[in-house]
mmCIF file of C-alpha atoms in Angstrom:
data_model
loop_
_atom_site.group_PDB
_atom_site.id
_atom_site.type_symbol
_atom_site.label_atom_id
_atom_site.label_comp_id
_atom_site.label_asym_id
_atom_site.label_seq_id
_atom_site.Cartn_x
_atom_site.Cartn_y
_atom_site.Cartn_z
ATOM 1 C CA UNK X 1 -41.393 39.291 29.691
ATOM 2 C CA UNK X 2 -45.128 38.576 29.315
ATOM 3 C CA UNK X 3 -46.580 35.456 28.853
ATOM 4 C CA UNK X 4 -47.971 35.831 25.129
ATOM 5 C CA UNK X 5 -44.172 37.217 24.393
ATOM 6 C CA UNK X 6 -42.923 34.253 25.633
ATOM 7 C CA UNK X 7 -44.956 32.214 23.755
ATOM 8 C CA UNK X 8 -44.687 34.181 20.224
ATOM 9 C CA UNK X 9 -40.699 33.802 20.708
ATOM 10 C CA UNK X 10 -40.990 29.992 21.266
ATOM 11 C CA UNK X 11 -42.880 30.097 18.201
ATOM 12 C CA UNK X 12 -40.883 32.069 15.894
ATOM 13 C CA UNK X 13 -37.311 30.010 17.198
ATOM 14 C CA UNK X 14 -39.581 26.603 16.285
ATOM 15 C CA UNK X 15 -40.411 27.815 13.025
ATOM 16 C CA UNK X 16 -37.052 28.762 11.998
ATOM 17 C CA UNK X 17 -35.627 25.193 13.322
ATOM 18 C CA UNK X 18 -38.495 23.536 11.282
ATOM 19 C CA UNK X 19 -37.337 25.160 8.611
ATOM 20 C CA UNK X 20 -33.878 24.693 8.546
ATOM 21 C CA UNK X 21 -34.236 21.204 9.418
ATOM 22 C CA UNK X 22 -36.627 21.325 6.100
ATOM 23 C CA UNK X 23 -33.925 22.606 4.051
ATOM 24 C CA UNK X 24 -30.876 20.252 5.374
ATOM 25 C CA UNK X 25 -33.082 17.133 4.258
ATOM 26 C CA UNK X 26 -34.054 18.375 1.335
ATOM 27 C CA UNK X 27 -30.068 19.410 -0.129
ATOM 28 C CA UNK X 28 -29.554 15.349 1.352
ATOM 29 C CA UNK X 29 -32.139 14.225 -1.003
ATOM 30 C CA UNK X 30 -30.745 16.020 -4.184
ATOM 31 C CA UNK X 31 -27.084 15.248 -3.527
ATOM 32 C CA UNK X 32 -26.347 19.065 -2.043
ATOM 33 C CA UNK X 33 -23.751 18.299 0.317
ATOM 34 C CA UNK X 34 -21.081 15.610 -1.693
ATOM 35 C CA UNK X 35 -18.896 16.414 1.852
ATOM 36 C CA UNK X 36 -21.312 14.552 3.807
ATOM 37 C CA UNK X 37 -21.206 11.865 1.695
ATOM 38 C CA UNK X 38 -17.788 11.401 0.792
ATOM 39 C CA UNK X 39 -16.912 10.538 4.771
ATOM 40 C CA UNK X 40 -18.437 7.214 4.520
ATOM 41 C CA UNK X 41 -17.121 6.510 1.057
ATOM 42 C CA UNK X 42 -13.670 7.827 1.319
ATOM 43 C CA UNK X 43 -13.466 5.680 4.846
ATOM 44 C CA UNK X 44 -14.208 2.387 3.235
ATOM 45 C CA UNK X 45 -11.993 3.051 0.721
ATOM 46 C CA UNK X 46 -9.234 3.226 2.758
ATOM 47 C CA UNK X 47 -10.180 0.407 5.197
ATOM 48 C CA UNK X 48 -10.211 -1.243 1.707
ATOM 49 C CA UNK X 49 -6.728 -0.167 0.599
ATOM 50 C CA UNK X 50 -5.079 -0.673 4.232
ATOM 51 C CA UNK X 51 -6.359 -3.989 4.171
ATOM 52 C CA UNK X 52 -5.308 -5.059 0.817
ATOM 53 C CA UNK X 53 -1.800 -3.440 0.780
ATOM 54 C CA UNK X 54 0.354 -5.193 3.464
ATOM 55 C CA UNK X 55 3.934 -4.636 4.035
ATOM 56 C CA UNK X 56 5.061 -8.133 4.277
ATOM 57 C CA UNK X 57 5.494 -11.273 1.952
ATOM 58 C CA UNK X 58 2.331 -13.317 1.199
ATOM 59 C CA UNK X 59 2.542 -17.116 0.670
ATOM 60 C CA UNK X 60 -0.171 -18.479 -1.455
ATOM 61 C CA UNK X 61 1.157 -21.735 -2.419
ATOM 62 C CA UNK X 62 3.098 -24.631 -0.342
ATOM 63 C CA UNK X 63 4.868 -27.165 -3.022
ATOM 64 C CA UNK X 64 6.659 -30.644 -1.992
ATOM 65 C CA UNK X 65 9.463 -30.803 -4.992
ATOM 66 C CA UNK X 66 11.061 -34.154 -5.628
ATOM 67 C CA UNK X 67 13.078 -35.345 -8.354
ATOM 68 C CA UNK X 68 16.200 -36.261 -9.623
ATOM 69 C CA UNK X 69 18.891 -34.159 -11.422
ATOM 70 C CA UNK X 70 21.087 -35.840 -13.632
ATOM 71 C CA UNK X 71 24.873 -34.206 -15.109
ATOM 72 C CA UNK X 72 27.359 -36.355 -17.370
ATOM 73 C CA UNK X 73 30.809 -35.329 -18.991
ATOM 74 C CA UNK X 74 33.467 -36.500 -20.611
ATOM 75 C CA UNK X 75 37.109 -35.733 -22.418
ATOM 76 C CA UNK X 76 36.945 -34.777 -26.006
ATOM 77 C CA UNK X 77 40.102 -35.173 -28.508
ATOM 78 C CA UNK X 78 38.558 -32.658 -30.512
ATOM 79 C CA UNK X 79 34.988 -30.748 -30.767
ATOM 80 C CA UNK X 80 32.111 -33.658 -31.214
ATOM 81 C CA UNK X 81 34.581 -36.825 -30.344
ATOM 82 C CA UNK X 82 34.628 -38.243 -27.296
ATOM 83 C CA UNK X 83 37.314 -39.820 -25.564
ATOM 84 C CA UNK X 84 36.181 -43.446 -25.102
ATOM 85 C CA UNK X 85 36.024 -44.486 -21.826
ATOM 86 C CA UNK X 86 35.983 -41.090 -20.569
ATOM 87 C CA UNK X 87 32.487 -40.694 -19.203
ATOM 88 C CA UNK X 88 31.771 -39.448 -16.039
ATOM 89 C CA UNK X 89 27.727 -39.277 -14.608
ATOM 90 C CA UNK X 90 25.708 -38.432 -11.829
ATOM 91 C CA UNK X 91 22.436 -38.973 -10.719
ATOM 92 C CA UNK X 92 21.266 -36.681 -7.313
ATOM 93 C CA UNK X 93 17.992 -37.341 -6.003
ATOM 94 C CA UNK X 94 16.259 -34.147 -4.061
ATOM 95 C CA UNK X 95 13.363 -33.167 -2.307
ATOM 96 C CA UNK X 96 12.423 -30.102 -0.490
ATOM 97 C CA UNK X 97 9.443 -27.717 0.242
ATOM 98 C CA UNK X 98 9.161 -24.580 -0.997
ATOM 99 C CA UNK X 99 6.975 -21.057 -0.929
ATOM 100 C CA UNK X 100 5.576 -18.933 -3.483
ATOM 101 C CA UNK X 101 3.490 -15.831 -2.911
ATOM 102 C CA UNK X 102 3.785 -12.235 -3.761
ATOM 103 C CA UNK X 103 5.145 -8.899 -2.351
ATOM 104 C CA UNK X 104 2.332 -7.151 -0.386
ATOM 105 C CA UNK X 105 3.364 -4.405 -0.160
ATOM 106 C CA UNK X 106 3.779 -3.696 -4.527
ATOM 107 C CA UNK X 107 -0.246 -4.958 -4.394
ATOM 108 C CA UNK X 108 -1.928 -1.710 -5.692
ATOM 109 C CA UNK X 109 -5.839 -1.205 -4.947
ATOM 110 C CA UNK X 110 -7.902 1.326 -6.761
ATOM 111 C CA UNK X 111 -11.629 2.082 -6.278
ATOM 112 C CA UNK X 112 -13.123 1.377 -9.616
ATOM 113 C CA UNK X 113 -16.900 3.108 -9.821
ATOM 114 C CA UNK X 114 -19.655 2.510 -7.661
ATOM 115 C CA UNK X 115 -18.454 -0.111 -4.692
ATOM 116 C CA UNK X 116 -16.129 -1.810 -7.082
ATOM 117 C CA UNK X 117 -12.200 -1.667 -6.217
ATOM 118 C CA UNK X 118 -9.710 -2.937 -8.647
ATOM 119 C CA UNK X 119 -6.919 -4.870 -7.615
ATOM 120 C CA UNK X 120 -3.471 -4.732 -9.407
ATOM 121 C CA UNK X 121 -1.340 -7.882 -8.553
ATOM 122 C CA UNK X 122 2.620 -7.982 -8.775
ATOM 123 C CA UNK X 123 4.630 -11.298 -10.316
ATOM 124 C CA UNK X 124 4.642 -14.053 -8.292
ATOM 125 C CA UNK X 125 8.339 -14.483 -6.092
ATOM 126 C CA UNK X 126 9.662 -17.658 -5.119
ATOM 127 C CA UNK X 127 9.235 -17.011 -1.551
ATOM 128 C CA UNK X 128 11.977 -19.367 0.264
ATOM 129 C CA UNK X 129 12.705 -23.517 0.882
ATOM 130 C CA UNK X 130 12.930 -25.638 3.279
ATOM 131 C CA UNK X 131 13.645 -29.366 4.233
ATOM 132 C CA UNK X 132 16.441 -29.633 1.678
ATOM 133 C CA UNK X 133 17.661 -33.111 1.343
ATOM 134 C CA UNK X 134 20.162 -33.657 -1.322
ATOM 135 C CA UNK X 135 21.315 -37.586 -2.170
ATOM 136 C CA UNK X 136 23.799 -39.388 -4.375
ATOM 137 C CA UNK X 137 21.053 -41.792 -6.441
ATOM 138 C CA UNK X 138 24.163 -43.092 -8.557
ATOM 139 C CA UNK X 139 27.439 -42.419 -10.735
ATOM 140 C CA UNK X 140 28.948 -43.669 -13.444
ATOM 141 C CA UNK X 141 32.531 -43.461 -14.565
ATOM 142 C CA UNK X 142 34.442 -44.770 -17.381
ATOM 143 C CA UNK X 143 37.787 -46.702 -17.266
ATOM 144 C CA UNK X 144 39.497 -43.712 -18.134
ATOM 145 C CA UNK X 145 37.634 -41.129 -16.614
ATOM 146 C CA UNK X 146 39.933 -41.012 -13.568
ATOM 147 C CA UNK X 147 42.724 -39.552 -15.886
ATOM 148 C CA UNK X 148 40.738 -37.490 -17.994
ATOM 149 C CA UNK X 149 38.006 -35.967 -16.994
ATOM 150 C CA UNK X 150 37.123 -33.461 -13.583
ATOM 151 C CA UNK X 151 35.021 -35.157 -11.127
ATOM 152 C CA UNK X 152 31.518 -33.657 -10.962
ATOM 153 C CA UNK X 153 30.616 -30.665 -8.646
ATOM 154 C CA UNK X 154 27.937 -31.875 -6.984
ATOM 155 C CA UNK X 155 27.697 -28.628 -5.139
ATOM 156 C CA UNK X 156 27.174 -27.159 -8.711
ATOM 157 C CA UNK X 157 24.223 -29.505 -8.938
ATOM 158 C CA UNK X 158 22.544 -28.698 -5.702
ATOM 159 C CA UNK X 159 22.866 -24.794 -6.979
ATOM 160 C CA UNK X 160 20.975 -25.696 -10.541
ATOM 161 C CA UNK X 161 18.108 -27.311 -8.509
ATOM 162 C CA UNK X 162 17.946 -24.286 -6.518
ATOM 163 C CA UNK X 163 18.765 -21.130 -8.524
ATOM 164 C CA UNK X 164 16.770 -18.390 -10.178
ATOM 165 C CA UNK X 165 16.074 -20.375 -13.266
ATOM 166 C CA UNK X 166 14.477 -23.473 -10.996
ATOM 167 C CA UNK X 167 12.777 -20.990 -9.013
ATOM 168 C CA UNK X 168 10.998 -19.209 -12.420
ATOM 169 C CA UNK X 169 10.053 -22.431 -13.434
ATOM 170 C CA UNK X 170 7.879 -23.248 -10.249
ATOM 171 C CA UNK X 171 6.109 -20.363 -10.317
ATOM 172 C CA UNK X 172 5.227 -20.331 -14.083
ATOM 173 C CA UNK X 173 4.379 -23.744 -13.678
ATOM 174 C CA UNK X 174 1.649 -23.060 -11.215
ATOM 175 C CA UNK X 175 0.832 -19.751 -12.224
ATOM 176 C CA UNK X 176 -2.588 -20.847 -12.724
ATOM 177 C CA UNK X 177 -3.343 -21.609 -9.095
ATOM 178 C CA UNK X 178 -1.494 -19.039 -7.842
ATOM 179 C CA UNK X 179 -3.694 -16.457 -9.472
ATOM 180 C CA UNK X 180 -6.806 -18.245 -8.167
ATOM 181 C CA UNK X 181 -5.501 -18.183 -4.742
ATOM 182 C CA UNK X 182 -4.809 -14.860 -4.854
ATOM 183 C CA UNK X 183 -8.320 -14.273 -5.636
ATOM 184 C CA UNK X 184 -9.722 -16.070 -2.890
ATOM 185 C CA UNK X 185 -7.036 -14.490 -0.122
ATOM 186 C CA UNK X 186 -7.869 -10.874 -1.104
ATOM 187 C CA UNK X 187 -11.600 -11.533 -1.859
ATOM 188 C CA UNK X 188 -11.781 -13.020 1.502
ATOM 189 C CA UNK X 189 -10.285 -9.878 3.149
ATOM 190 C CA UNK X 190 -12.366 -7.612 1.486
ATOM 191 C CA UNK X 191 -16.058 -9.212 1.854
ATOM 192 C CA UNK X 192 -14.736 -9.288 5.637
ATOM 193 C CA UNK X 193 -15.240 -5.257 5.235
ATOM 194 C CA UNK X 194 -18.431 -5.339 3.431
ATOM 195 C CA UNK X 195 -19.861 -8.472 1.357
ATOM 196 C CA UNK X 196 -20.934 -6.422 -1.401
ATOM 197 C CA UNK X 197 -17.891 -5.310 -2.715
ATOM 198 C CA UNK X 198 -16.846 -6.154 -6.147
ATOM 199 C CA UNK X 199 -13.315 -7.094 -7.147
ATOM 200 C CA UNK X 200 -11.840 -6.896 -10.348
ATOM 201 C CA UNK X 201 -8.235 -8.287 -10.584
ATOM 202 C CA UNK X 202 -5.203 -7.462 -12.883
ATOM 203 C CA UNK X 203 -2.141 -9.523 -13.090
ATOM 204 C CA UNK X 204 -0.468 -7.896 -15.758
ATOM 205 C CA UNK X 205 1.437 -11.101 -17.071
#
């Protein structure tokens, strides 16, 4: 092939790659390929969501519970009269620690517009306890009580300071915190992905 040949060729292939080139930038610039765009976004948004949504418990709050429970009972002859001398009481003091978080894995994360997400948080679940210790404080029993009336379960006691209804009563009583510390835990996460992000969160109680 001659030398000006050569040359137009060179020429003609530049033209068409300056072109082309030309008309990829300019479908960038008016939004003409979403595809392109929607790798980065789509990418984040999962990082986001795989972050967020983890399989296993999370414990937001540590509590040191201490008190004293308190049961009394007695004989009665008939409904409202008491058999005098028939009292029976006891007084249990308690302490032990316990955890309250959330399920991570019912967490539900949702982008919401332009690099917003919105975060939909479970109930709170009384997590577990620890460092139980259970004590007779004192008890009280009337002259008759030995005759009449059932000693005290004290297992029954140790149950009430520990079942379902105890447990509700921790968490609603710190809800507040709990929902602020569940802010700052995910928030945390999620400006470790990218700063800029904006969290909206939904509690739903």
């Amino acid at each position: 092939m001659q030398q000006g040949k050569v040359s137009t060729w060179l020429a003609v292939v530049l033209a068409v790659c300056l072109v082309g080139a030309g008309a990829l930038v300019g479908l960038v610039a008016t939004g003409g390929l979403p595809g392109l765009f929607g790798v980065n976004s789509e990418s984040r948004s999962s990082q986001v969501v795989n972050s967020i949504t983890r399989e296993q418990q999370v414990v937001l709050l540590s509590l040191a519970i201490q008190g004293i429970e308190e049961k009394k009972q007695n004989r009665e002859f008939v409904p409202g009269f008491v058999v005098p001398g028939s009292e029976r009481a006891v007084f249990m003091m308690y302490s032990f620690k316990a955890k309250i978080g959330l399920e991570g894995r019912d967490v539900k994360v949702s982008p919401k517009g332009d690099n917003a997400f919105l975060v939909v948080v479970p109930d709170f679940v009384f997590i577990g306890h620890s460092d139980e210790q259970f004590r007779l404080a004192a008890q009280e029993n009337g002259l008759l009580s030995w005759a009449t009336t059932p000693e005290i379960d004290r297992e029954e006691m140790v149950n009430t300071i520990l079942n379902d209804g105890a447990q509700r009563t921790y968490i609603d009583s710190n809800r507040e915190i709990l929902q602020s510390q569940t802010k700052v835990f995910y928030t945390n996460i999620i400006h470790g992905i990218d700063p800029s992000i904006e969290l909206t969160f939904d509690f739903g109680s």
